[in-house]
PDB file of C-alpha atoms in Angstrom:
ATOM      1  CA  UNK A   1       0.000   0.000   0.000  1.00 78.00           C
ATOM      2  CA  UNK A   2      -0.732   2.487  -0.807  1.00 83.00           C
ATOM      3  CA  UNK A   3      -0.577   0.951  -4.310  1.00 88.00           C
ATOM      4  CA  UNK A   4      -4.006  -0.726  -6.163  1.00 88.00           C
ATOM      5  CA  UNK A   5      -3.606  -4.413  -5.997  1.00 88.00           C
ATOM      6  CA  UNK A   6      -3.702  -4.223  -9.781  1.00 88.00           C
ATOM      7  CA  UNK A   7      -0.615  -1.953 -10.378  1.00 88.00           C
ATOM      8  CA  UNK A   8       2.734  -3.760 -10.530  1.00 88.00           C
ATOM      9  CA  UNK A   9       4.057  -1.120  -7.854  1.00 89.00           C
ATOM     10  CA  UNK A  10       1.671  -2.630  -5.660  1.00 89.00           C
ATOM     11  CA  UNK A  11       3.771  -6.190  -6.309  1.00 88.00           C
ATOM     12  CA  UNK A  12       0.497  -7.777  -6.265  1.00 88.00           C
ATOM     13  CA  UNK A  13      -0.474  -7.487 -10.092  1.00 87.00           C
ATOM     14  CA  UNK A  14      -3.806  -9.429  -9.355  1.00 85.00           C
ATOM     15  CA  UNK A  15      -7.708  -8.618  -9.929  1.00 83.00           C
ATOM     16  CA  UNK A  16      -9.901  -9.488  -7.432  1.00 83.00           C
ATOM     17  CA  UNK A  17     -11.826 -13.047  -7.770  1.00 78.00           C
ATOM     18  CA  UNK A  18     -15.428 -13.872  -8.179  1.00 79.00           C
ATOM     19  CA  UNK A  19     -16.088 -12.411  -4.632  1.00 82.00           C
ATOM     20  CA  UNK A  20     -14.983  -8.937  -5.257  1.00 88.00           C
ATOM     21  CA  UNK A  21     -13.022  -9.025  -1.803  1.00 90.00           C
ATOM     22  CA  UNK A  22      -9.361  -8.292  -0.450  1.00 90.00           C
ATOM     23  CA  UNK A  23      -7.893  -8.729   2.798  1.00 93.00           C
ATOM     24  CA  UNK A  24      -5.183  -6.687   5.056  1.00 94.00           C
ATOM     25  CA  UNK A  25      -3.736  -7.472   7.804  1.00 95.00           C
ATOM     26  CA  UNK A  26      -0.799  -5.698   9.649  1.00 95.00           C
ATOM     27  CA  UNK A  27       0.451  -5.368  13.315  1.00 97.00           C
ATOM     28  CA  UNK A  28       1.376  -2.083  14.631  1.00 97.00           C
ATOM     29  CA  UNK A  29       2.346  -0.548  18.056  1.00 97.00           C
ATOM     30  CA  UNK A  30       1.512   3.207  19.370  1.00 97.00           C
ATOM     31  CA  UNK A  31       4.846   4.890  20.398  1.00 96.00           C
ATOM     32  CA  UNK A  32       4.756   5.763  24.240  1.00 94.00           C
ATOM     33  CA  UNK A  33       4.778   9.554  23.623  1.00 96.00           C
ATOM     34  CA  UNK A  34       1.522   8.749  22.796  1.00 96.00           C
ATOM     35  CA  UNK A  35       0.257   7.989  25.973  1.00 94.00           C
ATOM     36  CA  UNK A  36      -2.753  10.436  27.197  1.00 93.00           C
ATOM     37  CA  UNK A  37      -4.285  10.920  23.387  1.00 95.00           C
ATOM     38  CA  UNK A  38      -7.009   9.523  21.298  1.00 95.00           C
ATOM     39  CA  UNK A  39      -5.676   7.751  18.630  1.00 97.00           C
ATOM     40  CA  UNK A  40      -6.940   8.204  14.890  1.00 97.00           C
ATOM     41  CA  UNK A  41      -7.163   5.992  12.433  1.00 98.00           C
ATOM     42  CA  UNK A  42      -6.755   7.927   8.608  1.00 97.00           C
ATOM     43  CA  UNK A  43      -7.613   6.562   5.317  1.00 96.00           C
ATOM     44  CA  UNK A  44      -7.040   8.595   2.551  1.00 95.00           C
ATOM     45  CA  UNK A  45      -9.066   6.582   0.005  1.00 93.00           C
ATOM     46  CA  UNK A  46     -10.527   2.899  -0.525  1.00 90.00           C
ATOM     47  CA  UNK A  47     -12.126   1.797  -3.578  1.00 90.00           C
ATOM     48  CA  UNK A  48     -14.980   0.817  -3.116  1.00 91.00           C
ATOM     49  CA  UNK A  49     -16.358  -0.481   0.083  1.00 93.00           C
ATOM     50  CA  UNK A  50     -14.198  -1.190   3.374  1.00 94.00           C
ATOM     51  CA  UNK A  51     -14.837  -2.749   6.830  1.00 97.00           C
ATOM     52  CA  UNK A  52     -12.154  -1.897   9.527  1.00 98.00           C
ATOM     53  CA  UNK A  53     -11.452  -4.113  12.451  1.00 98.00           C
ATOM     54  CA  UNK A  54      -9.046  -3.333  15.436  1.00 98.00           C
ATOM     55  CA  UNK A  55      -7.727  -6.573  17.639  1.00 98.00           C
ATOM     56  CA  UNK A  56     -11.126  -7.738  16.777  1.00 97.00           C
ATOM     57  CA  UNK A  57     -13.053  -5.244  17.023  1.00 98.00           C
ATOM     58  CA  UNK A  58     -15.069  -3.978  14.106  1.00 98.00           C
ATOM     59  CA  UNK A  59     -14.735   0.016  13.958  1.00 98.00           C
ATOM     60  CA  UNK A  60     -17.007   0.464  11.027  1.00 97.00           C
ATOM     61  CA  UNK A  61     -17.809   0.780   7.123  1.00 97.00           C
ATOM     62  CA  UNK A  62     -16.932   3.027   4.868  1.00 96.00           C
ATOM     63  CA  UNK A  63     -17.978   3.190   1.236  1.00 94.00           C
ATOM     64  CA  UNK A  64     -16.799   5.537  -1.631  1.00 90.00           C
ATOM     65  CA  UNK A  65     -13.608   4.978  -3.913  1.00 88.00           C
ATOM     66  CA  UNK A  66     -12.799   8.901  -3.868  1.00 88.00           C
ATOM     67  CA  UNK A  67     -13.351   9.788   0.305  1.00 92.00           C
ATOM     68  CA  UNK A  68     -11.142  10.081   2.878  1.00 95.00           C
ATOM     69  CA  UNK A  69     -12.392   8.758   6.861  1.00 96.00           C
ATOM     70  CA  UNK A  70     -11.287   7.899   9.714  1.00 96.00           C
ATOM     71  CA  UNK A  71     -12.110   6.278  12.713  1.00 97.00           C
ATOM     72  CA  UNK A  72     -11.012   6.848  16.463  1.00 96.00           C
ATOM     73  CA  UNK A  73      -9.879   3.655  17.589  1.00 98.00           C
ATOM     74  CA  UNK A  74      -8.599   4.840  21.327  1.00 97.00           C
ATOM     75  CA  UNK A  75     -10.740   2.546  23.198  1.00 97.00           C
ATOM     76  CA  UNK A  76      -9.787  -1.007  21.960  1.00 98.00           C
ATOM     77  CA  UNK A  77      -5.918  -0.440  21.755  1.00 97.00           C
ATOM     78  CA  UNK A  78      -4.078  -3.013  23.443  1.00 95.00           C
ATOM     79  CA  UNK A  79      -0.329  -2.697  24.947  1.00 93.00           C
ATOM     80  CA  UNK A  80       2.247  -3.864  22.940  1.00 95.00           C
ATOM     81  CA  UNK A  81       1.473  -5.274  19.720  1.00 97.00           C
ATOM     82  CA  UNK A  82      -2.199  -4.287  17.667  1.00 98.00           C
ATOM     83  CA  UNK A  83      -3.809  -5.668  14.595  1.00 98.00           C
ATOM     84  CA  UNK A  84      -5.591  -3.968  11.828  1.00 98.00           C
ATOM     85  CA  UNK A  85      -7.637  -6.040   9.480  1.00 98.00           C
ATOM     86  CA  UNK A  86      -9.533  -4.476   6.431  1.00 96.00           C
ATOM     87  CA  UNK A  87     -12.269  -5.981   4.018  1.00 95.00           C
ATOM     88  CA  UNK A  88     -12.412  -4.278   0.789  1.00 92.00           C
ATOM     89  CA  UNK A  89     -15.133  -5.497  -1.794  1.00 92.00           C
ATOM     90  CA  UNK A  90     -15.284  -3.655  -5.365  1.00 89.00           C
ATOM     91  CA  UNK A  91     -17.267  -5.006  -8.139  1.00 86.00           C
ATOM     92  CA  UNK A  92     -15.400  -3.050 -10.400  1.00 83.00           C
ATOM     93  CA  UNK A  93     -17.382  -3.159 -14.253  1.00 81.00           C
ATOM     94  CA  UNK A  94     -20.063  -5.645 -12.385  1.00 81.00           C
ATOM     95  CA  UNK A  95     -21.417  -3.014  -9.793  1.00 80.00           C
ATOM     96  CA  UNK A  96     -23.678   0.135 -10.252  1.00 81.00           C
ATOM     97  CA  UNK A  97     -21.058   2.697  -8.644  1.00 79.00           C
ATOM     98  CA  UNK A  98     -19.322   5.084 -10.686  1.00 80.00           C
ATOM     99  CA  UNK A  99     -16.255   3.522 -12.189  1.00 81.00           C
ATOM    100  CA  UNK A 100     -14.906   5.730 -15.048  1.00 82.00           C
ATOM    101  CA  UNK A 101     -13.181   3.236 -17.834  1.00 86.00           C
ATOM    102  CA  UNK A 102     -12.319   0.634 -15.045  1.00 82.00           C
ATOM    103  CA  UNK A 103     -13.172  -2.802 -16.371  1.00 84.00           C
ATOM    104  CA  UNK A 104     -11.846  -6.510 -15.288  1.00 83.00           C
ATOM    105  CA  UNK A 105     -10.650  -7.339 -18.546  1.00 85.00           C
ATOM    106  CA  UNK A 106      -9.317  -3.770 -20.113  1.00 85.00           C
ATOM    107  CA  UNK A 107      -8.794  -3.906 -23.513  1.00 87.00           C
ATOM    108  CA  UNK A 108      -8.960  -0.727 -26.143  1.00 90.00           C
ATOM    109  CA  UNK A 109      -9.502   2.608 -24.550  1.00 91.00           C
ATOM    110  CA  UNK A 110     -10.763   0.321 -21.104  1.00 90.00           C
ATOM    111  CA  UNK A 111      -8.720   0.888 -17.901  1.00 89.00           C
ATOM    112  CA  UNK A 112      -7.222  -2.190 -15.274  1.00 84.00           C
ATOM    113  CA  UNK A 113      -9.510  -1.319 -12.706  1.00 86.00           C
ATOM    114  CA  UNK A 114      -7.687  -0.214  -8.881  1.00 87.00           C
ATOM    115  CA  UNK A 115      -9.264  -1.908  -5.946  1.00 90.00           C
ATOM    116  CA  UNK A 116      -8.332  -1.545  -2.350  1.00 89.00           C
ATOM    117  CA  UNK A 117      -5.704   1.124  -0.915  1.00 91.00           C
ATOM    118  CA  UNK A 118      -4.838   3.712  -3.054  1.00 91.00           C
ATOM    119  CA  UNK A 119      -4.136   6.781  -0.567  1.00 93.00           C
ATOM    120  CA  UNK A 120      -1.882   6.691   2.465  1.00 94.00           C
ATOM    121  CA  UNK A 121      -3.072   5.066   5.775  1.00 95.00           C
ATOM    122  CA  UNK A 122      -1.894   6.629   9.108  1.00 96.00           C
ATOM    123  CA  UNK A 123      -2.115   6.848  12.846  1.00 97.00           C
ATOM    124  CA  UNK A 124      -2.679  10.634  14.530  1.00 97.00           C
ATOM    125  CA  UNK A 125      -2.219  11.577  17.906  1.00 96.00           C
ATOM    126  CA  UNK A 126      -5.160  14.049  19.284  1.00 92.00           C
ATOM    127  CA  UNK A 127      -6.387  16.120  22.498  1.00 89.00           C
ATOM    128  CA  UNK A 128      -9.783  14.330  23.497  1.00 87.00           C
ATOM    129  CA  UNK A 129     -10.837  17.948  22.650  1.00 86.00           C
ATOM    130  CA  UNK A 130      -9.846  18.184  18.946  1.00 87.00           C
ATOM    131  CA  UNK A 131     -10.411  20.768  15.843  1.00 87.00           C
ATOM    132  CA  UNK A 132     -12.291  17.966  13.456  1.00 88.00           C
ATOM    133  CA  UNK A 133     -12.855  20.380  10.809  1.00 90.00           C
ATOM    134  CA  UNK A 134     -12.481  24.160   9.886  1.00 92.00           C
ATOM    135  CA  UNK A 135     -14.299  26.116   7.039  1.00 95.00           C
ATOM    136  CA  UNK A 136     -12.957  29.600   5.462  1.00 96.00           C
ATOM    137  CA  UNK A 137     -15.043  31.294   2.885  1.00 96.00           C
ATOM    138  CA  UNK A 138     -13.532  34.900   1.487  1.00 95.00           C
ATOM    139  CA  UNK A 139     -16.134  37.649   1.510  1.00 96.00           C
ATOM    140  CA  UNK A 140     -13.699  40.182  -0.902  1.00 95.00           C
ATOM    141  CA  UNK A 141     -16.734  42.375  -1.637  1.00 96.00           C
ATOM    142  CA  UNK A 142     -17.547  43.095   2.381  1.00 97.00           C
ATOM    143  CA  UNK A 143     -13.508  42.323   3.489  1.00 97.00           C
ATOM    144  CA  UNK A 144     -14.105  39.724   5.665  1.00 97.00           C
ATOM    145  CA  UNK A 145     -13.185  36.089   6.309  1.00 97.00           C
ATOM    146  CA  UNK A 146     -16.307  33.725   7.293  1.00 97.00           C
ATOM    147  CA  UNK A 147     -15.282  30.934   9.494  1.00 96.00           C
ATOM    148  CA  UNK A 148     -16.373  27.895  11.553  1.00 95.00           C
ATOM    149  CA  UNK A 149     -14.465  26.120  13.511  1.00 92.00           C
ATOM    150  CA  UNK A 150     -15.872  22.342  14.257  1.00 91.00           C
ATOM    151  CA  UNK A 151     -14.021  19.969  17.251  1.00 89.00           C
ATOM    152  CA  UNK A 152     -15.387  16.677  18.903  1.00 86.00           C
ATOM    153  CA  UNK A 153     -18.119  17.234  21.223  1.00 74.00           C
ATOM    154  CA  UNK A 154     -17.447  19.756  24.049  1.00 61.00           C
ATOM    155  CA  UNK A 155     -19.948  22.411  24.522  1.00 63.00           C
ATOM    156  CA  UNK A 156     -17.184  24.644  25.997  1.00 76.00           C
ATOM    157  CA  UNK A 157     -14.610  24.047  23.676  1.00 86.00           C
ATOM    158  CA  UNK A 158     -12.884  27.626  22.185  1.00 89.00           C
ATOM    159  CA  UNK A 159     -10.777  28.848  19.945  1.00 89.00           C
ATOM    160  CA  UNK A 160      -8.656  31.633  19.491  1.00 93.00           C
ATOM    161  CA  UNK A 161      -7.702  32.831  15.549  1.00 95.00           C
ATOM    162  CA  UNK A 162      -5.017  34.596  13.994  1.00 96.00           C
ATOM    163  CA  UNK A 163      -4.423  36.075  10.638  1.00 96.00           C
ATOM    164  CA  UNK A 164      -1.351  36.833   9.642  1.00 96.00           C
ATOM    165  CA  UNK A 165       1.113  38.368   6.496  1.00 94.00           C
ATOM    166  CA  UNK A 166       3.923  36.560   5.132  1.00 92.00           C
ATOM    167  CA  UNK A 167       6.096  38.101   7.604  1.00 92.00           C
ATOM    168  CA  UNK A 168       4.344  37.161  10.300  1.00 93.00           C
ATOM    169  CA  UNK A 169       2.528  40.065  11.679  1.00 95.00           C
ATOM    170  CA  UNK A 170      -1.114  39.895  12.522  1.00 96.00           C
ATOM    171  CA  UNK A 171      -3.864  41.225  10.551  1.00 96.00           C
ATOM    172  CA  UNK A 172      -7.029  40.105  12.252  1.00 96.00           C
ATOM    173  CA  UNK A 173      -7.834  38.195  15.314  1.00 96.00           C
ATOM    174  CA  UNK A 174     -10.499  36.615  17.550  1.00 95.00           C
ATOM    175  CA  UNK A 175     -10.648  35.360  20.968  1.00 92.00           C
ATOM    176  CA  UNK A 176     -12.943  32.990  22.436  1.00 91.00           C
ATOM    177  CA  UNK A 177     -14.744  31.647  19.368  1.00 91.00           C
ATOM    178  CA  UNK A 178     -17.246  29.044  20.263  1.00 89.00           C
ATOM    179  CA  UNK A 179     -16.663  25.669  18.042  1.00 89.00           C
ATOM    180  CA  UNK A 180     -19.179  24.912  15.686  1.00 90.00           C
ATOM    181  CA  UNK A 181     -20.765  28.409  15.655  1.00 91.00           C
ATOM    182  CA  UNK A 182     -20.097  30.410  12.424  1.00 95.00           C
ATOM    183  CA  UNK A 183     -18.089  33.900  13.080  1.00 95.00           C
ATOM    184  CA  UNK A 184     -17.037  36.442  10.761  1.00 97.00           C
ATOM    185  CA  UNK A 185     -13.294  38.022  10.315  1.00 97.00           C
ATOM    186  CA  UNK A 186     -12.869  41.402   9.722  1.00 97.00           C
ATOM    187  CA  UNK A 187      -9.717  42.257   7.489  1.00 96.00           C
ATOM    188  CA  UNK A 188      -8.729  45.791   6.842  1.00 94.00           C
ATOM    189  CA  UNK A 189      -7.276  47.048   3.453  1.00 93.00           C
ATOM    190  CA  UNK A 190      -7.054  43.138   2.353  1.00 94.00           C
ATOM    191  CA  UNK A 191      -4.472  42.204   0.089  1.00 93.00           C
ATOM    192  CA  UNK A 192      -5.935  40.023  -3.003  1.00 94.00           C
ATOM    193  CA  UNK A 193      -4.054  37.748  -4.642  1.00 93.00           C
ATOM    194  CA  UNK A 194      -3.097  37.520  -8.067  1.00 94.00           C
ATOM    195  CA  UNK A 195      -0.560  35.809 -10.364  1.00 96.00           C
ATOM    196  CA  UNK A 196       1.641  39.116 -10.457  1.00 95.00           C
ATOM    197  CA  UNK A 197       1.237  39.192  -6.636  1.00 92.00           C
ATOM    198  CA  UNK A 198       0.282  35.698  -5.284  1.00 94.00           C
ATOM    199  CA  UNK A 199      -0.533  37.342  -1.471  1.00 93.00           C
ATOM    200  CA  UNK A 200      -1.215  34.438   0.797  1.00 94.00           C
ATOM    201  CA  UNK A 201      -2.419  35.222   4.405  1.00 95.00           C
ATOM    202  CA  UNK A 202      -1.350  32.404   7.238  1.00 96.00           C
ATOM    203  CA  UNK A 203      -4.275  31.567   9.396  1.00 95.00           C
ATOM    204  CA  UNK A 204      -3.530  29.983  12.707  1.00 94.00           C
ATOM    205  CA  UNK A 205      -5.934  28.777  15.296  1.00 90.00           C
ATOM    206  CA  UNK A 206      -5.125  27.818  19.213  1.00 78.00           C
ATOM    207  CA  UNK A 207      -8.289  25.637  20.187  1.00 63.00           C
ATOM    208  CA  UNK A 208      -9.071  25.458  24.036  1.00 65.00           C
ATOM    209  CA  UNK A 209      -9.860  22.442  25.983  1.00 56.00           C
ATOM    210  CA  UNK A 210      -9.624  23.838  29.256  1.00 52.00           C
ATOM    211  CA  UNK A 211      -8.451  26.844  30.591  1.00 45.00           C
ATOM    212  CA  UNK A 212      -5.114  25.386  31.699  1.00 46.00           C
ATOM    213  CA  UNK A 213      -4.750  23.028  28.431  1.00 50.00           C
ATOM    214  CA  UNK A 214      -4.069  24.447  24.843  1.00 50.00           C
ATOM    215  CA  UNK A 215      -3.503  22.578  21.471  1.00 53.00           C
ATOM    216  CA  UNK A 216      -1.678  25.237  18.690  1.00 50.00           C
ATOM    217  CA  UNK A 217      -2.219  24.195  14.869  1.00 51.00           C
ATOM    218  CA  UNK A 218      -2.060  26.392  12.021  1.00 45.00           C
TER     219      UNK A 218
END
């Protein structure tokens, strides 16, 4: 991985059988440093349909050749050694699911088809409290940023936001921002960019926990 079972970089070079399914199975252990945060589980992309189990445990389904997910798979880590095993089923040219040119036996202008793993897979350590998602929309005409900030489920949860130049000064800031609640920035004078003058600004958030416990990402 992260190589379609199809491709030769893959060193598989095999389409699936008659039951549309693949297996994977790999051991892994979470470093030490780790110790205090959830652990995620990230897959950049299946194709098509996957079922994720942990030492056992069955985390959950995921279908869509094109999406990324995840899955937080904190409480069912052992010490020492884990195991991840994945199902993937794709029908390829037999199913109803968008497919493109992908067909089992390509021939002509026809593709090989790509099943299984074809983005990275990785482990991230988070804060219980986490950012989970964050949404920027330019308003040029009223110079303003519109932004939401989305974590895991903590009805206090805050965060702080920071825009800066490309030398680092600030622009615009807010404090306090309740998660999940759309706010607006104000920007003064903004810069726009172009392809004489590719302006970027640098947007940095510090999301709150608890007062004594803050987690920096920009």
């Amino acid at each position: 991985v992260p190589f379609a079972v199809e491709s030769s970089l893959s060193g598989v070079m095999k389409t699936l059988g008659k039951e549309n399914e693949l297996w994977y199975s790999r051991e892994f252990t979470v470093p030490s440093s780790w110790k205090g945060k959830n652990i995620l589980l990230h897959f950049g992309a299946f194709d098509l349909q996957a079922d994720v189990w942990v030492n056992g445990v069955k985390m959950g389904q995921h279908r869509g050749g094109y999406t990324p997910f995840s899955f937080d798979i904190t409480p069912v880590l052992a010490k020492g050694k884990n195991q991840i095993t994945v199902k993937v089923w794709d029908p390829s040219d037999e199913g109803y699911q968008p497919r493109g040119k992908q067909v089992k036996h390509p021939d002509g202008i026809w593709y090989t088809p790509v099943s299984g793993i074809w983005q990275t897979v990785w482990l991230e350590p988070v804060n219980p409290v986490h950012i989970t998602r964050l949404s920027i929309e330019p308003d040029v005409d009223n110079s303003c940023f519109k932004l939401q900030v989305n974590a895991t489920g903590d009805s206090e949860a805050t965060a702080d936001i920071r825009l800066s130049d490309p030398d680092g000064n600030t622009v615009a800031s807010l404090q306090g921002v309740a998660t999940g609640t759309p706010c607006t920035l104000p920007v003064n004078a903004p810069e726009l960019w172009s392809p004489e003058r590719p302006y970027l600004y640098d947007l940095s958030l510090i999301h709150i926990s608890e007062p004594t416990r803050q987690e920096a990402i920009s």
